[in-house]
Amino acid sequence: MYRRLDHHAEWIESCNHSCAFLPMHNRPARPLLRRLRTACLAVALVTGVCPAMATPPAVEARQATTPKLEGAQQALLDTALTRLSPQRPGVTDMYVLGVAGDSDEDVFRNEVVYLQQLSSQRWDAAGRMVSLINHPQARTGDNAMPQATYESLGYALDALGRTLDPEEDVLFLYLSSHGLGDNSFYLHTGRNQEDYLTPHDLAQLLDEAKIGNAVIVVSACFAGGFIPALQAPNRMIITAARKDRPSFGCGNTDSATWFGRAFLVEAMNATNDFNAAYSLTKMTVRRREKEEGERPSEPQFLAGEAITEVLAKWRDGLPVTAAVPYPFVHQPRRTLPTRADKAARASNNRKGP
């Protein structure tokens, strides 16, 4: 028997706003007033599934509640972006942007942190990666990461667009979080701080940043909905699930999502060919779903002719490297004390007869 815990969230439909390509600090502010529809963001803590959203009721007007990009967060992201190594003329460089959208669960943070090691050691991308992570443990210390919000994502893409050569280089964009039934990607920076990235949002941000060649991986439920909005001759899109199917492994039941482990940890350590890695991932995920009795998530893949040729050239220039071990081990969280536990502890601490 599976125990399921329902968290109520809201999804946001994208505004039909537009603006010309400008550096982020000059770009008109994204309209905060958006259309929201209440939905049920259900996370099965035992099976780690992100199930389908309930049919939304009436639309209401509301604001996105994630923090603005300013102050310490602005400085943190600026520092990360100024450290990016320049592109090398005549070399197909891979630039990497990892996004861990939800602050509550370890798996998304784990995958993006691991992506730093994987891309540095196997993709010749050392000094060319930026991470946006909402997990609290990524906010302090020497290795603090900027938060993942709509604004920080657009800001990072703008900087990457100015750094890489859109004809010669490749952006690898990896997004890992919950996905909602309207195909949007969940951005959650803390309690009552939420926003949602729609496929249209991401397509617009990529276009505004003048990103050329790109491999975009969306590890989230219902992520297949990103493919129609993002498809282009110079893009490869890989998603963890069909547009109408959940994926599995969230809910702190493992150290990685099922898709993330199959794709990043297993397939991308066996090959540097993203197409081949997708094929391996699809088989691995389906095998695990059958073992666990879950409905197939059906990961999706689409690649344009132009990006296929660029990636072949990129692979030809890569050195032969060893597999990169995954550093995270699942540690089940302690359950909250029951009322009886608290009563017993209070009795034991009580002084006197």
Short mmCIF file of the C-alpha atoms (twelve columns), coordinates in Angstrom:
data_MODEL
# 
_entry.id   MODEL 
# 
loop_
_atom_site.group_PDB 
_atom_site.id 
_atom_site.type_symbol 
_atom_site.label_atom_id 
_atom_site.label_alt_id 
_atom_site.label_comp_id 
_atom_site.label_asym_id 
_atom_site.label_seq_id 
_atom_site.Cartn_x 
_atom_site.Cartn_y 
_atom_site.Cartn_z 
_atom_site.pdbx_PDB_model_num 
ATOM 1   C CA . MET A 1   0.000   0.000  0.000   1 
ATOM 2   C CA . TYR A 2   1.305   3.433  -0.933  1 
ATOM 3   C CA . ARG A 3   0.912   6.394  1.381   1 
ATOM 4   C CA . ARG A 4   0.390   9.626  -0.514  1 
ATOM 5   C CA . LEU A 5   0.688   13.168 0.789   1 
ATOM 6   C CA . ASP A 6   -1.076  15.932 -1.125  1 
ATOM 7   C CA . HIS A 7   0.487   19.396 -1.174  1 
ATOM 8   C CA . HIS A 8   -1.728  22.131 -2.591  1 
ATOM 9   C CA . ALA A 9   0.009   24.413 -5.042  1 
ATOM 10  C CA . GLU A 10  -0.929  26.719 -7.872  1 
ATOM 11  C CA . TRP A 11  0.132   26.791 -11.470 1 
ATOM 12  C CA . ILE A 12  0.575   29.897 -13.533 1 
ATOM 13  C CA . GLU A 13  -0.249  30.359 -17.182 1 
ATOM 14  C CA . SER A 14  2.240   32.401 -19.117 1 
ATOM 15  C CA . CYS A 15  1.513   36.031 -19.989 1 
ATOM 16  C CA . ASN A 16  1.730   36.881 -23.674 1 
ATOM 17  C CA . HIS A 17  4.430   39.439 -22.982 1 
ATOM 18  C CA . SER A 18  7.367   40.169 -25.254 1 
ATOM 19  C CA . CYS A 19  10.487  42.280 -25.245 1 
ATOM 20  C CA . ALA A 20  13.479  42.717 -27.500 1 
ATOM 21  C CA . PHE A 21  16.820  41.199 -26.584 1 
ATOM 22  C CA . LEU A 22  18.469  43.403 -24.013 1 
ATOM 23  C CA . PRO A 23  20.917  42.806 -21.173 1 
ATOM 24  C CA . MET A 24  18.849  41.686 -18.185 1 
ATOM 25  C CA . HIS A 25  19.428  44.848 -16.175 1 
ATOM 26  C CA . ASN A 26  17.866  46.893 -19.011 1 
ATOM 27  C CA . ARG A 27  15.094  44.479 -19.901 1 
ATOM 28  C CA . PRO A 28  11.530  45.493 -19.009 1 
ATOM 29  C CA . ALA A 29  10.376  43.726 -15.890 1 
ATOM 30  C CA . ARG A 30  8.412   40.549 -16.407 1 
ATOM 31  C CA . PRO A 31  4.763   41.225 -15.598 1 
ATOM 32  C CA . LEU A 32  4.120   39.896 -12.120 1 
ATOM 33  C CA . LEU A 33  0.362   39.815 -12.456 1 
ATOM 34  C CA . ARG A 34  -0.398  36.453 -13.995 1 
ATOM 35  C CA . ARG A 35  -3.310  34.073 -14.254 1 
ATOM 36  C CA . LEU A 36  -3.264  31.412 -11.589 1 
ATOM 37  C CA . ARG A 37  -5.274  28.239 -11.310 1 
ATOM 38  C CA . THR A 38  -5.333  26.153 -8.159  1 
ATOM 39  C CA . ALA A 39  -4.062  22.613 -8.619  1 
ATOM 40  C CA . CYS A 40  -3.059  19.681 -6.474  1 
ATOM 41  C CA . LEU A 41  0.724   19.077 -6.443  1 
ATOM 42  C CA . ALA A 42  0.706   15.519 -5.065  1 
ATOM 43  C CA . VAL A 43  4.006   13.968 -4.021  1 
ATOM 44  C CA . ALA A 44  4.025   10.296 -3.083  1 
ATOM 45  C CA . LEU A 45  6.695   10.073 -0.406  1 
ATOM 46  C CA . VAL A 46  7.094   6.323  -0.661  1 
ATOM 47  C CA . THR A 47  6.967   5.788  -4.415  1 
ATOM 48  C CA . GLY A 48  8.375   9.197  -5.285  1 
ATOM 49  C CA . VAL A 49  5.834   9.917  -8.022  1 
ATOM 50  C CA . CYS A 50  4.648   13.354 -9.033  1 
ATOM 51  C CA . PRO A 51  1.051   12.462 -9.975  1 
ATOM 52  C CA . ALA A 52  -1.325  14.206 -12.335 1 
ATOM 53  C CA . MET A 53  -2.754  17.550 -11.366 1 
ATOM 54  C CA . ALA A 54  -6.405  17.978 -10.543 1 
ATOM 55  C CA . THR A 55  -8.556  19.872 -13.011 1 
ATOM 56  C CA . PRO A 56  -8.169  23.541 -12.051 1 
ATOM 57  C CA . PRO A 57  -11.114 25.650 -10.952 1 
ATOM 58  C CA . ALA A 58  -11.741 29.270 -11.903 1 
ATOM 59  C CA . VAL A 59  -8.869  31.595 -12.791 1 
ATOM 60  C CA . GLU A 60  -7.761  34.233 -10.302 1 
ATOM 61  C CA . ALA A 61  -5.220  37.029 -10.552 1 
ATOM 62  C CA . ARG A 62  -2.131  36.775 -8.384  1 
ATOM 63  C CA . GLN A 63  1.587   37.568 -8.322  1 
ATOM 64  C CA . ALA A 64  4.586   35.257 -8.525  1 
ATOM 65  C CA . THR A 65  6.090   35.160 -5.037  1 
ATOM 66  C CA . THR A 66  9.725   34.187 -5.591  1 
ATOM 67  C CA . PRO A 67  12.299  36.817 -4.497  1 
ATOM 68  C CA . LYS A 68  13.538  39.445 -6.914  1 
ATOM 69  C CA . LEU A 69  17.076  39.123 -8.210  1 
ATOM 70  C CA . GLU A 70  18.872  41.763 -6.168  1 
ATOM 71  C CA . GLY A 71  21.370  42.276 -3.352  1 
ATOM 72  C CA . ALA A 72  23.308  39.195 -2.267  1 
ATOM 73  C CA . GLN A 73  21.608  36.966 -4.833  1 
ATOM 74  C CA . GLN A 74  22.481  39.359 -7.655  1 
ATOM 75  C CA . ALA A 75  26.109  39.483 -6.479  1 
ATOM 76  C CA . LEU A 76  26.311  35.695 -6.162  1 
ATOM 77  C CA . LEU A 77  25.044  35.143 -9.696  1 
ATOM 78  C CA . ASP A 78  27.219  37.916 -11.139 1 
ATOM 79  C CA . THR A 79  30.268  36.305 -9.554  1 
ATOM 80  C CA . ALA A 80  29.431  32.924 -11.039 1 
ATOM 81  C CA . LEU A 81  28.875  34.423 -14.486 1 
ATOM 82  C CA . THR A 82  32.059  36.510 -14.501 1 
ATOM 83  C CA . ARG A 83  34.042  33.338 -13.775 1 
ATOM 84  C CA . LEU A 84  32.872  31.667 -16.992 1 
ATOM 85  C CA . SER A 85  35.761  30.764 -19.256 1 
ATOM 86  C CA . PRO A 86  35.639  32.404 -22.687 1 
ATOM 87  C CA . GLN A 87  34.762  30.345 -25.728 1 
ATOM 88  C CA . ARG A 88  37.639  29.066 -27.830 1 
ATOM 89  C CA . PRO A 89  37.494  29.948 -31.534 1 
ATOM 90  C CA . GLY A 90  37.652  26.816 -33.636 1 
ATOM 91  C CA . VAL A 91  36.586  24.595 -30.713 1 
ATOM 92  C CA . THR A 92  33.028  23.443 -30.021 1 
ATOM 93  C CA . ASP A 93  32.697  24.391 -26.352 1 
ATOM 94  C CA . MET A 94  29.919  23.065 -24.144 1 
ATOM 95  C CA . TYR A 95  28.426  25.564 -21.683 1 
ATOM 96  C CA . VAL A 96  26.251  24.069 -18.950 1 
ATOM 97  C CA . LEU A 97  23.370  25.556 -16.950 1 
ATOM 98  C CA . GLY A 98  21.819  23.374 -14.241 1 
ATOM 99  C CA . VAL A 99  18.535  24.316 -12.553 1 
ATOM 100 C CA . ALA A 100 17.229  22.606 -9.396  1 
ATOM 101 C CA . GLY A 101 13.784  24.137 -9.010  1 
ATOM 102 C CA . ASP A 102 12.354  22.864 -5.718  1 
ATOM 103 C CA . SER A 103 13.765  23.814 -2.314  1 
ATOM 104 C CA . ASP A 104 12.191  20.963 -0.351  1 
ATOM 105 C CA . GLU A 105 13.707  17.863 -1.918  1 
ATOM 106 C CA . ASP A 106 17.304  16.667 -2.117  1 
ATOM 107 C CA . VAL A 107 17.122  14.804 -5.428  1 
ATOM 108 C CA . PHE A 108 16.945  17.908 -7.622  1 
ATOM 109 C CA . ARG A 109 19.895  19.565 -5.864  1 
ATOM 110 C CA . ASN A 110 21.878  16.314 -5.987  1 
ATOM 111 C CA . GLU A 111 21.510  15.974 -9.745  1 
ATOM 112 C CA . VAL A 112 22.599  19.530 -10.513 1 
ATOM 113 C CA . VAL A 113 25.603  19.323 -8.176  1 
ATOM 114 C CA . TYR A 114 26.583  16.049 -9.846  1 
ATOM 115 C CA . LEU A 115 26.160  17.635 -13.270 1 
ATOM 116 C CA . GLN A 116 28.965  20.043 -12.328 1 
ATOM 117 C CA . GLN A 117 31.345  17.130 -11.820 1 
ATOM 118 C CA . LEU A 118 30.138  15.153 -14.827 1 
ATOM 119 C CA . SER A 119 30.402  18.036 -17.290 1 
ATOM 120 C CA . SER A 120 33.762  19.146 -15.952 1 
ATOM 121 C CA . GLN A 121 35.362  15.716 -16.132 1 
ATOM 122 C CA . ARG A 122 33.701  14.145 -19.170 1 
ATOM 123 C CA . TRP A 123 32.579  17.047 -21.374 1 
ATOM 124 C CA . ASP A 124 35.634  19.328 -21.201 1 
ATOM 125 C CA . ALA A 125 33.360  21.963 -19.658 1 
ATOM 126 C CA . ALA A 126 35.430  22.963 -16.622 1 
ATOM 127 C CA . GLY A 127 34.856  26.656 -15.948 1 
ATOM 128 C CA . ARG A 128 31.815  26.727 -18.218 1 
ATOM 129 C CA . MET A 129 29.005  25.759 -15.852 1 
ATOM 130 C CA . VAL A 130 26.535  27.774 -13.791 1 
ATOM 131 C CA . SER A 131 24.135  26.232 -11.267 1 
ATOM 132 C CA . LEU A 132 20.857  27.676 -9.954  1 
ATOM 133 C CA . ILE A 133 19.731  25.701 -6.904  1 
ATOM 134 C CA . ASN A 134 16.856  26.345 -4.509  1 
ATOM 135 C CA . HIS A 135 17.760  23.789 -1.842  1 
ATOM 136 C CA . PRO A 136 18.602  25.498 1.500   1 
ATOM 137 C CA . GLN A 137 21.898  23.619 1.811   1 
ATOM 138 C CA . ALA A 138 23.136  25.328 -1.359  1 
ATOM 139 C CA . ARG A 139 22.688  28.841 0.039   1 
ATOM 140 C CA . THR A 140 25.575  29.134 2.498   1 
ATOM 141 C CA . GLY A 141 29.305  28.549 2.679   1 
ATOM 142 C CA . ASP A 142 32.038  28.872 0.101   1 
ATOM 143 C CA . ASN A 143 30.082  26.861 -2.471  1 
ATOM 144 C CA . ALA A 144 26.809  28.805 -2.203  1 
ATOM 145 C CA . MET A 145 24.719  28.762 -5.383  1 
ATOM 146 C CA . PRO A 146 22.312  31.400 -6.714  1 
ATOM 147 C CA . GLN A 147 18.613  30.584 -6.438  1 
ATOM 148 C CA . ALA A 148 16.583  29.383 -9.404  1 
ATOM 149 C CA . THR A 149 13.857  31.889 -10.300 1 
ATOM 150 C CA . TYR A 150 12.409  33.067 -13.595 1 
ATOM 151 C CA . GLU A 151 14.526  36.208 -13.338 1 
ATOM 152 C CA . SER A 152 17.789  34.459 -12.420 1 
ATOM 153 C CA . LEU A 153 17.281  31.927 -15.220 1 
ATOM 154 C CA . GLY A 154 16.765  34.687 -17.781 1 
ATOM 155 C CA . TYR A 155 19.733  36.626 -16.415 1 
ATOM 156 C CA . ALA A 156 22.002  33.578 -16.617 1 
ATOM 157 C CA . LEU A 157 20.853  32.751 -20.155 1 
ATOM 158 C CA . ASP A 158 21.521  36.341 -21.259 1 
ATOM 159 C CA . ALA A 159 25.089  36.148 -19.922 1 
ATOM 160 C CA . LEU A 160 25.662  32.756 -21.532 1 
ATOM 161 C CA . GLY A 161 24.307  34.097 -24.816 1 
ATOM 162 C CA . ARG A 162 26.896  36.876 -24.714 1 
ATOM 163 C CA . THR A 163 29.696  34.438 -23.826 1 
ATOM 164 C CA . LEU A 164 29.291  31.500 -26.183 1 
ATOM 165 C CA . ASP A 165 29.420  31.495 -29.970 1 
ATOM 166 C CA . PRO A 166 25.850  30.634 -31.056 1 
ATOM 167 C CA . GLU A 167 27.066  29.025 -34.276 1 
ATOM 168 C CA . GLU A 168 30.000  27.059 -32.895 1 
ATOM 169 C CA . ASP A 169 29.243  26.266 -29.236 1 
ATOM 170 C CA . VAL A 170 26.465  24.391 -27.418 1 
ATOM 171 C CA . LEU A 171 24.413  25.161 -24.319 1 
ATOM 172 C CA . PHE A 172 23.429  22.164 -22.226 1 
ATOM 173 C CA . LEU A 173 20.442  23.172 -20.081 1 
ATOM 174 C CA . TYR A 174 19.319  20.706 -17.407 1 
ATOM 175 C CA . LEU A 175 16.122  21.462 -15.462 1 
ATOM 176 C CA . SER A 176 15.123  19.218 -12.559 1 
ATOM 177 C CA . SER A 177 12.034  19.779 -10.393 1 
ATOM 178 C CA . HIS A 178 8.352   18.949 -10.144 1 
ATOM 179 C CA . GLY A 179 6.228   19.367 -13.238 1 
ATOM 180 C CA . LEU A 180 2.553   20.295 -13.304 1 
ATOM 181 C CA . GLY A 181 -0.326  19.072 -15.421 1 
ATOM 182 C CA . ASP A 182 -0.266  22.171 -17.633 1 
ATOM 183 C CA . ASN A 183 3.340   21.194 -18.504 1 
ATOM 184 C CA . SER A 184 4.909   24.003 -16.461 1 
ATOM 185 C CA . PHE A 185 8.093   23.591 -14.413 1 
ATOM 186 C CA . TYR A 186 7.921   24.325 -10.673 1 
ATOM 187 C CA . LEU A 187 10.189  27.007 -9.165  1 
ATOM 188 C CA . HIS A 188 10.022  27.004 -5.364  1 
ATOM 189 C CA . THR A 189 12.544  29.005 -3.338  1 
ATOM 190 C CA . GLY A 190 10.956  28.641 0.094   1 
ATOM 191 C CA . ARG A 191 7.744   28.730 2.048   1 
ATOM 192 C CA . ASN A 192 5.091   30.677 0.096   1 
ATOM 193 C CA . GLN A 193 7.674   31.521 -2.593  1 
ATOM 194 C CA . GLU A 194 6.575   29.983 -5.885  1 
ATOM 195 C CA . ASP A 195 6.621   30.511 -9.617  1 
ATOM 196 C CA . TYR A 196 6.143   28.331 -12.682 1 
ATOM 197 C CA . LEU A 197 8.134   28.219 -15.917 1 
ATOM 198 C CA . THR A 198 5.951   27.346 -18.902 1 
ATOM 199 C CA . PRO A 199 7.308   25.928 -22.181 1 
ATOM 200 C CA . HIS A 200 6.482   29.271 -23.819 1 
ATOM 201 C CA . ASP A 201 8.434   31.095 -21.082 1 
ATOM 202 C CA . LEU A 202 11.554  29.023 -21.686 1 
ATOM 203 C CA . ALA A 203 11.355  29.337 -25.461 1 
ATOM 204 C CA . GLN A 204 11.107  33.108 -25.111 1 
ATOM 205 C CA . LEU A 205 14.055  33.312 -22.708 1 
ATOM 206 C CA . LEU A 206 16.252  31.245 -25.034 1 
ATOM 207 C CA . ASP A 207 15.318  33.390 -28.015 1 
ATOM 208 C CA . GLU A 208 15.856  36.655 -26.149 1 
ATOM 209 C CA . ALA A 209 19.301  35.492 -25.002 1 
ATOM 210 C CA . LYS A 210 20.188  34.576 -28.601 1 
ATOM 211 C CA . ILE A 211 21.182  31.066 -27.565 1 
ATOM 212 C CA . GLY A 212 22.020  29.092 -30.679 1 
ATOM 213 C CA . ASN A 213 22.796  25.382 -30.414 1 
ATOM 214 C CA . ALA A 214 21.223  23.839 -27.326 1 
ATOM 215 C CA . VAL A 215 20.583  20.497 -25.668 1 
ATOM 216 C CA . ILE A 216 17.654  20.940 -23.269 1 
ATOM 217 C CA . VAL A 217 16.805  18.240 -20.733 1 
ATOM 218 C CA . VAL A 218 13.668  18.670 -18.622 1 
ATOM 219 C CA . SER A 219 13.521  16.176 -15.773 1 
ATOM 220 C CA . ALA A 220 9.992   16.664 -14.450 1 
ATOM 221 C CA . CYS A 221 6.508   15.217 -14.656 1 
ATOM 222 C CA . PHE A 222 4.601   16.054 -17.860 1 
ATOM 223 C CA . ALA A 223 7.803   17.518 -19.332 1 
ATOM 224 C CA . GLY A 224 6.973   16.335 -22.854 1 
ATOM 225 C CA . GLY A 225 4.892   19.483 -23.195 1 
ATOM 226 C CA . PHE A 226 8.139   21.460 -23.609 1 
ATOM 227 C CA . ILE A 227 8.952   19.845 -26.953 1 
ATOM 228 C CA . PRO A 228 6.468   21.664 -29.241 1 
ATOM 229 C CA . ALA A 229 7.471   25.084 -27.878 1 
ATOM 230 C CA . LEU A 230 11.227  24.445 -28.025 1 
ATOM 231 C CA . GLN A 231 11.732  22.449 -31.195 1 
ATOM 232 C CA . ALA A 232 14.144  23.978 -33.710 1 
ATOM 233 C CA . PRO A 233 16.812  22.701 -36.125 1 
ATOM 234 C CA . ASN A 234 19.592  23.669 -33.694 1 
ATOM 235 C CA . ARG A 235 18.013  22.166 -30.570 1 
ATOM 236 C CA . MET A 236 17.838  18.725 -29.006 1 
ATOM 237 C CA . ILE A 237 15.116  18.248 -26.374 1 
ATOM 238 C CA . ILE A 238 14.979  15.320 -23.957 1 
ATOM 239 C CA . THR A 239 12.228  15.005 -21.370 1 
ATOM 240 C CA . ALA A 240 11.653  12.627 -18.458 1 
ATOM 241 C CA . ALA A 241 8.048   11.931 -19.406 1 
ATOM 242 C CA . ARG A 242 5.317   12.346 -21.959 1 
ATOM 243 C CA . LYS A 243 3.298   15.546 -21.800 1 
ATOM 244 C CA . ASP A 244 0.468   13.695 -20.016 1 
ATOM 245 C CA . ARG A 245 2.477   11.312 -17.809 1 
ATOM 246 C CA . PRO A 246 4.219   11.674 -14.440 1 
ATOM 247 C CA . SER A 247 7.813   10.656 -13.827 1 
ATOM 248 C CA . PHE A 248 9.148   9.042  -10.657 1 
ATOM 249 C CA . GLY A 249 11.725  9.410  -7.924  1 
ATOM 250 C CA . CYS A 250 10.885  12.693 -6.186  1 
ATOM 251 C CA . GLY A 251 9.660   12.882 -2.595  1 
ATOM 252 C CA . ASN A 252 13.058  12.198 -0.957  1 
ATOM 253 C CA . THR A 253 12.709  8.454  -1.531  1 
ATOM 254 C CA . ASP A 254 16.091  8.201  -3.272  1 
ATOM 255 C CA . SER A 255 19.265  10.205 -3.898  1 
ATOM 256 C CA . ALA A 256 18.224  10.885 -7.510  1 
ATOM 257 C CA . THR A 257 15.063  10.769 -9.579  1 
ATOM 258 C CA . TRP A 258 14.611  7.630  -11.658 1 
ATOM 259 C CA . PHE A 259 15.194  9.566  -14.865 1 
ATOM 260 C CA . GLY A 260 18.112  11.574 -13.432 1 
ATOM 261 C CA . ARG A 261 19.924  8.455  -12.280 1 
ATOM 262 C CA . ALA A 262 19.317  6.631  -15.552 1 
ATOM 263 C CA . PHE A 263 20.357  9.573  -17.739 1 
ATOM 264 C CA . LEU A 264 23.087  11.450 -15.856 1 
ATOM 265 C CA . VAL A 265 24.628  8.799  -13.622 1 
ATOM 266 C CA . GLU A 266 24.343  5.729  -15.838 1 
ATOM 267 C CA . ALA A 267 23.879  6.617  -19.519 1 
ATOM 268 C CA . MET A 268 26.098  9.719  -19.642 1 
ATOM 269 C CA . ASN A 269 28.902  7.759  -18.006 1 
ATOM 270 C CA . ALA A 270 28.597  5.097  -20.695 1 
ATOM 271 C CA . THR A 271 28.521  7.441  -23.694 1 
ATOM 272 C CA . ASN A 272 28.896  11.105 -24.664 1 
ATOM 273 C CA . ASP A 273 26.312  10.678 -27.403 1 
ATOM 274 C CA . PHE A 274 23.094  12.265 -26.078 1 
ATOM 275 C CA . ASN A 275 20.977  10.347 -28.558 1 
ATOM 276 C CA . ALA A 276 22.433  7.019  -27.434 1 
ATOM 277 C CA . ALA A 277 22.150  8.114  -23.801 1 
ATOM 278 C CA . TYR A 278 18.458  8.799  -24.287 1 
ATOM 279 C CA . SER A 279 17.911  5.312  -25.715 1 
ATOM 280 C CA . LEU A 280 19.697  3.735  -22.757 1 
ATOM 281 C CA . THR A 281 17.745  5.924  -20.335 1 
ATOM 282 C CA . LYS A 282 14.386  5.038  -21.816 1 
ATOM 283 C CA . MET A 283 15.109  1.313  -21.433 1 
ATOM 284 C CA . THR A 284 16.406  1.706  -17.873 1 
ATOM 285 C CA . VAL A 285 13.458  3.810  -16.741 1 
ATOM 286 C CA . ARG A 286 10.918  1.461  -18.299 1 
ATOM 287 C CA . ARG A 287 12.561  -1.550 -16.663 1 
ATOM 288 C CA . ARG A 288 12.377  0.074  -13.236 1 
ATOM 289 C CA . GLU A 289 8.788   1.167  -13.771 1 
ATOM 290 C CA . LYS A 290 7.822   -2.406 -14.633 1 
ATOM 291 C CA . GLU A 291 9.606   -3.720 -11.538 1 
ATOM 292 C CA . GLU A 292 7.802   -1.183 -9.354  1 
ATOM 293 C CA . GLY A 293 4.434   -1.642 -11.074 1 
ATOM 294 C CA . GLU A 294 4.222   1.968  -12.273 1 
ATOM 295 C CA . ARG A 295 2.581   3.286  -15.420 1 
ATOM 296 C CA . PRO A 296 5.211   4.072  -18.104 1 
ATOM 297 C CA . SER A 297 6.395   7.682  -18.027 1 
ATOM 298 C CA . GLU A 298 7.624   7.416  -21.634 1 
ATOM 299 C CA . PRO A 299 10.588  9.827  -21.856 1 
ATOM 300 C CA . GLN A 300 10.619  11.872 -25.064 1 
ATOM 301 C CA . PHE A 301 13.304  12.930 -27.551 1 
ATOM 302 C CA . LEU A 302 13.519  15.308 -30.500 1 
ATOM 303 C CA . ALA A 303 16.633  16.544 -32.301 1 
ATOM 304 C CA . GLY A 304 17.068  18.946 -35.182 1 
ATOM 305 C CA . GLU A 305 19.469  18.213 -38.031 1 
ATOM 306 C CA . ALA A 306 21.747  21.160 -37.258 1 
ATOM 307 C CA . ILE A 307 22.337  20.286 -33.595 1 
ATOM 308 C CA . THR A 308 23.085  16.675 -34.509 1 
ATOM 309 C CA . GLU A 309 25.969  17.793 -36.718 1 
ATOM 310 C CA . VAL A 310 27.363  20.196 -34.107 1 
ATOM 311 C CA . LEU A 311 27.268  17.546 -31.371 1 
ATOM 312 C CA . ALA A 312 29.101  15.062 -33.593 1 
ATOM 313 C CA . LYS A 313 31.923  17.604 -33.978 1 
ATOM 314 C CA . TRP A 314 31.897  18.242 -30.213 1 
ATOM 315 C CA . ARG A 315 32.219  14.525 -29.425 1 
ATOM 316 C CA . ASP A 316 35.166  14.183 -31.804 1 
ATOM 317 C CA . GLY A 317 37.115  16.680 -29.698 1 
ATOM 318 C CA . LEU A 318 36.483  15.070 -26.317 1 
ATOM 319 C CA . PRO A 319 39.219  13.203 -24.451 1 
ATOM 320 C CA . VAL A 320 38.668  9.650  -23.241 1 
ATOM 321 C CA . THR A 321 37.701  9.840  -19.564 1 
ATOM 322 C CA . ALA A 322 36.603  7.515  -16.773 1 
ATOM 323 C CA . ALA A 323 33.116  7.345  -15.310 1 
ATOM 324 C CA . VAL A 324 32.315  9.885  -12.584 1 
ATOM 325 C CA . PRO A 325 31.010  8.284  -9.348  1 
ATOM 326 C CA . TYR A 326 27.738  9.611  -7.953  1 
ATOM 327 C CA . PRO A 327 28.559  11.063 -4.522  1 
ATOM 328 C CA . PHE A 328 25.091  11.026 -2.962  1 
ATOM 329 C CA . VAL A 329 23.582  8.183  -0.941  1 
ATOM 330 C CA . HIS A 330 19.954  8.136  0.090   1 
ATOM 331 C CA . GLN A 331 19.526  8.666  3.816   1 
ATOM 332 C CA . PRO A 332 15.885  8.273  4.907   1 
ATOM 333 C CA . ARG A 333 14.735  11.220 6.948   1 
ATOM 334 C CA . ARG A 334 13.677  10.661 10.504  1 
ATOM 335 C CA . THR A 335 9.938   10.675 10.984  1 
ATOM 336 C CA . LEU A 336 8.409   13.426 13.071  1 
ATOM 337 C CA . PRO A 337 7.749   12.444 16.706  1 
ATOM 338 C CA . THR A 338 4.209   11.333 17.477  1 
ATOM 339 C CA . ARG A 339 2.056   12.906 20.156  1 
ATOM 340 C CA . ALA A 340 2.787   9.879  22.383  1 
ATOM 341 C CA . ASP A 341 6.541   10.350 21.874  1 
ATOM 342 C CA . LYS A 342 6.298   13.989 22.910  1 
ATOM 343 C CA . ALA A 343 4.221   13.114 25.980  1 
ATOM 344 C CA . ALA A 344 6.704   10.450 27.057  1 
ATOM 345 C CA . ARG A 345 9.653   12.822 26.588  1 
ATOM 346 C CA . ALA A 346 7.898   15.546 28.593  1 
ATOM 347 C CA . SER A 347 7.185   13.033 31.375  1 
ATOM 348 C CA . ASN A 348 10.813  11.939 31.480  1 
ATOM 349 C CA . ASN A 349 12.006  15.549 31.715  1 
ATOM 350 C CA . ARG A 350 9.578   16.484 34.467  1 
ATOM 351 C CA . LYS A 351 11.221  17.183 37.835  1 
ATOM 352 C CA . GLY A 352 9.916   16.026 41.200  1 
ATOM 353 C CA . PRO A 353 7.783   13.007 42.201  1 
# 
